[in-house]
Each structure stands twice: as structure tokens, then as C-alpha cells.
Amino acid sequence: MAVLKPLLAKPWIWSFLGALLVWLATIVFTGGYGAGGMVTAALSLAVFTVIVGVGQMFVITLGPGNVDLSLPANIGLASAVAMKVMDGNDSMIAVGLLAALATGVAIGAANYLLIWALRIPPIIATLSASFIIQSIDISYGRGLQIKPPPGFADFANWQVLGIPVLAILTVLFTIGAAIALQRMIYGRSVLAIGQNIRAAWLAGVNVGRIRFLTYTLSGALGGIDGALLAGYFRGANVDIGNEYLLASIAVVVIGGTSVAGGKANVPGVWGAALFLVLLLTMLNTFGVSAGVRLLLTGLIIVGVITAAGGQKALR
């Protein structure tokens, strides 16, 4: 018990425990049928939430009021841009990915410029930007029937020993994000700004530059996520990113990152993403209706946040 106590004190462990309990409840209900396939599917789908969740985590860590609400529109537009540039041609995969990345970078940079130039709260700036992006996406991508190149679609669905390759690459990416957060000047500056923006400025941190880079990073990850989603689901559509608004925020908070800023938790994003995907799988398996599913999801999320000390973080 003495060994477990320090582990249980870590906020991120609760998200993994929640995911494990949901998985166990589901396989008990199914009599163990499809247990391995459920894990594979959860890893495949969690990847997309983790990618945007990491970007959202950096933004939220900047302090109260910082959040990127443009991610769903960003994902939708980037997916359409990627598919149109690739045009079903394997030789254009790299160019399409770069186009999606550039789209996300431009959106992220525009978000911060709105915040900086108009002096408006990030929640208003990014929400306003999302409406503009959606309008562009509707005119650009509505009715888009282009399928991803076969090689790209195969890569997005590629598995090794039942483990999605995208999940392996995303784990490597999140390790890099954790190192950047704790060991690099940029990451430490993000934490310092979130803890006390004035103190960070007095200590010589270029607050404006760090905030610009953070919103641009979130936009870039949204752009890449859009391209990968289009490859995984074998096509782009305007609504492809809709579920990632609340999901990207939920995985950050459930994973142990403080919404008050200054404290981030990269491993918790993975645990929370797996928890949310497995929770949806469990409720679908139980035959729960959509309305009850949303209610139970909300109640369980509140319970996990409370167990992880979320009440303290929200004060």
C-alpha cells in the first residue's frame, strides 16, 4: 500500500484507472468477447483526441481564459485541404500533409493575432474564428468526394501485432511534448506564464511570443489531425472535427491539467482519451440511448475529475 500511495497521488493515474474499469465492465458484460479488439479500436480512435488534446493542454496551461475553440473548424478545413491537394495520388501525400499543417498554422496564428490586436478574450477570439473557418470550409469542402490516396489510407489504419502504428507514433510525439514542457525553455515559459503572467514577464519571458507559439502549435496539431482523420475514415467532410471541441478540453482536465493554468500533465491526456473512447464503447455495448449516454458520460466525467482532485484545480 505504501508503494501505491505515491502513484495514486499523481492526477493522471485516475484517468488510466477509469479507462481500465470501463474496459473491465465491458468485457464482463460481453463475457470476454472482443476484449483485444476493443483495446485496438480504443487506441486507434484515442490517437486523434490525444493529438488535439496536447495542443489544447498547452493553451489551457497558459492560464485562466486561454482555450482554443476553433479546433473543430480547423480540423474540418484541414481535412478538406489535405484531400484536395492529395487528390487520391500517393505521390502527393507529403504535399497534402504539409498543406494541412500550413492550414492549421495559419489558423493558430490568426487566432492569436485576433487576441492581440483586438484585445479580446481567447474564448471569444477563437469562437469567432471558428465561424469564419466553418464558412470557408463549407464553400471549399462541401460535397467534396475525393478519397485519400490508397497508401495514406492504409498507413492511417496500419497495425503491427494489433497495435495501431499511429498510436505508436503518437506515444513518441507525446513523450517529446512532455520533454519540451519540462526541459525546454519554451515549455517552462508556458508553465511560468500560467502560474503568474506578470512574474513571468518580470523574469524576462517574452509573454507575447510564447502565447503566439502556443496558439500556433494548437492550430498546427489541429491541421495534422484533420489530415489523419480523413485518411483513417477514408474521406473528408465538414463535420469531421465536431466531437473534438469538448473532447479536447475534457481530456486535458480529466488528465490532471489545471484549468487555472501553470500545471500540465501529458500522460493524463492519453489516459483520459482512452477513458472517453472506452466509455462510449461501453455505453453502446449496453444499448444505452443517446440522451442517457450523454447524461452518464457527463456524470462519470465529473466523478473522475473529482476523484483526481479536479475540484482543487478549479478553485
PDB file of N, CA, C and O in Angstrom, residues 9 15 27 38 79 107 122 127 141 170 192-193 200 209 211 214 233 247 290 299:
ATOM      1  N   ALA A   9      -1.306   9.369  -5.858  1.00  0.00           N
ATOM      2  CA  ALA A   9      -1.307  10.814  -5.646  1.00  0.00           C
ATOM      3  C   ALA A   9      -1.132  11.580  -6.952  1.00  0.00           C
ATOM      4  O   ALA A   9      -1.371  12.785  -7.009  1.00  0.00           O
ATOM      5  N   SER A  15      -7.155   8.769 -14.590  1.00  0.00           N
ATOM      6  CA  SER A  15      -7.727   8.612 -15.929  1.00  0.00           C
ATOM      7  C   SER A  15      -7.456   7.208 -16.470  1.00  0.00           C
ATOM      8  O   SER A  15      -8.322   6.594 -17.100  1.00  0.00           O
ATOM      9  N   ILE A  27     -16.015  -5.958 -20.850  1.00  0.00           N
ATOM     10  CA  ILE A  27     -15.706  -7.354 -21.182  1.00  0.00           C
ATOM     11  C   ILE A  27     -16.464  -8.319 -20.259  1.00  0.00           C
ATOM     12  O   ILE A  27     -16.758  -9.445 -20.649  1.00  0.00           O
ATOM     13  N   MET A  38     -11.268  -4.486 -28.698  1.00  0.00           N
ATOM     14  CA  MET A  38     -11.732  -3.247 -28.079  1.00  0.00           C
ATOM     15  C   MET A  38     -10.553  -2.329 -27.746  1.00  0.00           C
ATOM     16  O   MET A  38     -10.618  -1.121 -27.946  1.00  0.00           O
ATOM     17  N   SER A  79      -8.768  18.892 -43.206  1.00  0.00           N
ATOM     18  CA  SER A  79      -9.042  17.592 -43.841  1.00  0.00           C
ATOM     19  C   SER A  79      -9.423  17.779 -45.305  1.00  0.00           C
ATOM     20  O   SER A  79      -8.985  17.018 -46.180  1.00  0.00           O
ATOM     21  N   ILE A 107      -4.281  29.174 -39.105  1.00  0.00           N
ATOM     22  CA  ILE A 107      -5.437  29.369 -38.221  1.00  0.00           C
ATOM     23  C   ILE A 107      -4.976  29.691 -36.805  1.00  0.00           C
ATOM     24  O   ILE A 107      -5.503  30.602 -36.150  1.00  0.00           O
ATOM     25  N   PRO A 122      -9.518  35.094 -25.316  1.00  0.00           N
ATOM     26  CA  PRO A 122      -9.272  33.989 -26.250  1.00  0.00           C
ATOM     27  C   PRO A 122     -10.512  33.182 -26.585  1.00  0.00           C
ATOM     28  O   PRO A 122     -10.678  32.743 -27.722  1.00  0.00           O
ATOM     29  N   LEU A 127     -13.650  31.410 -30.848  1.00  0.00           N
ATOM     30  CA  LEU A 127     -15.014  31.065 -31.254  1.00  0.00           C
ATOM     31  C   LEU A 127     -15.400  31.833 -32.517  1.00  0.00           C
ATOM     32  O   LEU A 127     -15.989  31.270 -33.448  1.00  0.00           O
ATOM     33  N   GLY A 141     -15.161  22.831 -49.032  1.00  0.00           N
ATOM     34  CA  GLY A 141     -15.185  21.384 -48.907  1.00  0.00           C
ATOM     35  C   GLY A 141     -16.544  20.731 -48.988  1.00  0.00           C
ATOM     36  O   GLY A 141     -16.639  19.503 -48.965  1.00  0.00           O
ATOM     37  N   THR A 170       2.158   8.455 -32.027  1.00  0.00           N
ATOM     38  CA  THR A 170       1.590   9.475 -31.140  1.00  0.00           C
ATOM     39  C   THR A 170       2.187   9.377 -29.735  1.00  0.00           C
ATOM     40  O   THR A 170       2.378  10.391 -29.062  1.00  0.00           O
ATOM     41  N   ALA A 192       5.401  28.967 -16.576  1.00  0.00           N
ATOM     42  CA  ALA A 192       5.610  30.194 -15.798  1.00  0.00           C
ATOM     43  C   ALA A 192       4.507  31.213 -16.064  1.00  0.00           C
ATOM     44  O   ALA A 192       3.996  31.856 -15.133  1.00  0.00           O
ATOM     45  N   ILE A 193       4.110  31.359 -17.318  1.00  0.00           N
ATOM     46  CA  ILE A 193       3.035  32.293 -17.671  1.00  0.00           C
ATOM     47  C   ILE A 193       1.730  31.866 -17.010  1.00  0.00           C
ATOM     48  O   ILE A 193       0.975  32.695 -16.493  1.00  0.00           O
ATOM     49  N   ALA A 200       6.255  36.161 -14.726  1.00  0.00           N
ATOM     50  CA  ALA A 200       6.977  35.618 -15.878  1.00  0.00           C
ATOM     51  C   ALA A 200       7.548  36.746 -16.730  1.00  0.00           C
ATOM     52  O   ALA A 200       8.699  36.676 -17.187  1.00  0.00           O
ATOM     53  N   ARG A 209       5.340  36.361 -27.382  1.00  0.00           N
ATOM     54  CA  ARG A 209       5.911  35.372 -28.307  1.00  0.00           C
ATOM     55  C   ARG A 209       5.513  33.950 -27.907  1.00  0.00           C
ATOM     56  O   ARG A 209       5.153  33.136 -28.768  1.00  0.00           O
ATOM     57  N   ARG A 211       2.890  32.993 -26.143  1.00  0.00           N
ATOM     58  CA  ARG A 211       1.450  32.788 -26.391  1.00  0.00           C
ATOM     59  C   ARG A 211       1.188  32.598 -27.886  1.00  0.00           C
ATOM     60  O   ARG A 211       0.380  31.749 -28.273  1.00  0.00           O
ATOM     61  N   THR A 214       2.211  29.132 -28.836  1.00  0.00           N
ATOM     62  CA  THR A 214       1.312  28.116 -28.267  1.00  0.00           C
ATOM     63  C   THR A 214       0.021  28.001 -29.068  1.00  0.00           C
ATOM     64  O   THR A 214      -0.433  26.886 -29.367  1.00  0.00           O
ATOM     65  N   PHE A 233     -10.695   7.657 -41.863  1.00  0.00           N
ATOM     66  CA  PHE A 233     -12.098   7.432 -42.230  1.00  0.00           C
ATOM     67  C   PHE A 233     -12.315   7.445 -43.739  1.00  0.00           C
ATOM     68  O   PHE A 233     -13.450   7.421 -44.210  1.00  0.00           O
ATOM     69  N   ALA A 247     -14.182  17.154 -26.420  1.00  0.00           N
ATOM     70  CA  ALA A 247     -13.256  16.057 -26.128  1.00  0.00           C
ATOM     71  C   ALA A 247     -11.853  16.581 -25.833  1.00  0.00           C
ATOM     72  O   ALA A 247     -11.188  16.109 -24.906  1.00  0.00           O
ATOM     73  N   ALA A 290     -29.005   7.577 -26.796  1.00  0.00           N
ATOM     74  CA  ALA A 290     -28.096   8.715 -26.961  1.00  0.00           C
ATOM     75  C   ALA A 290     -28.229   9.724 -25.825  1.00  0.00           C
ATOM     76  O   ALA A 290     -27.224  10.229 -25.306  1.00  0.00           O
ATOM     77  N   LEU A 299     -21.826  12.709 -16.068  1.00  0.00           N
ATOM     78  CA  LEU A 299     -21.729  12.371 -14.649  1.00  0.00           C
ATOM     79  C   LEU A 299     -20.435  11.631 -14.332  1.00  0.00           C
ATOM     80  O   LEU A 299     -19.775  11.896 -13.314  1.00  0.00           O
TER      81      LEU A 299
END
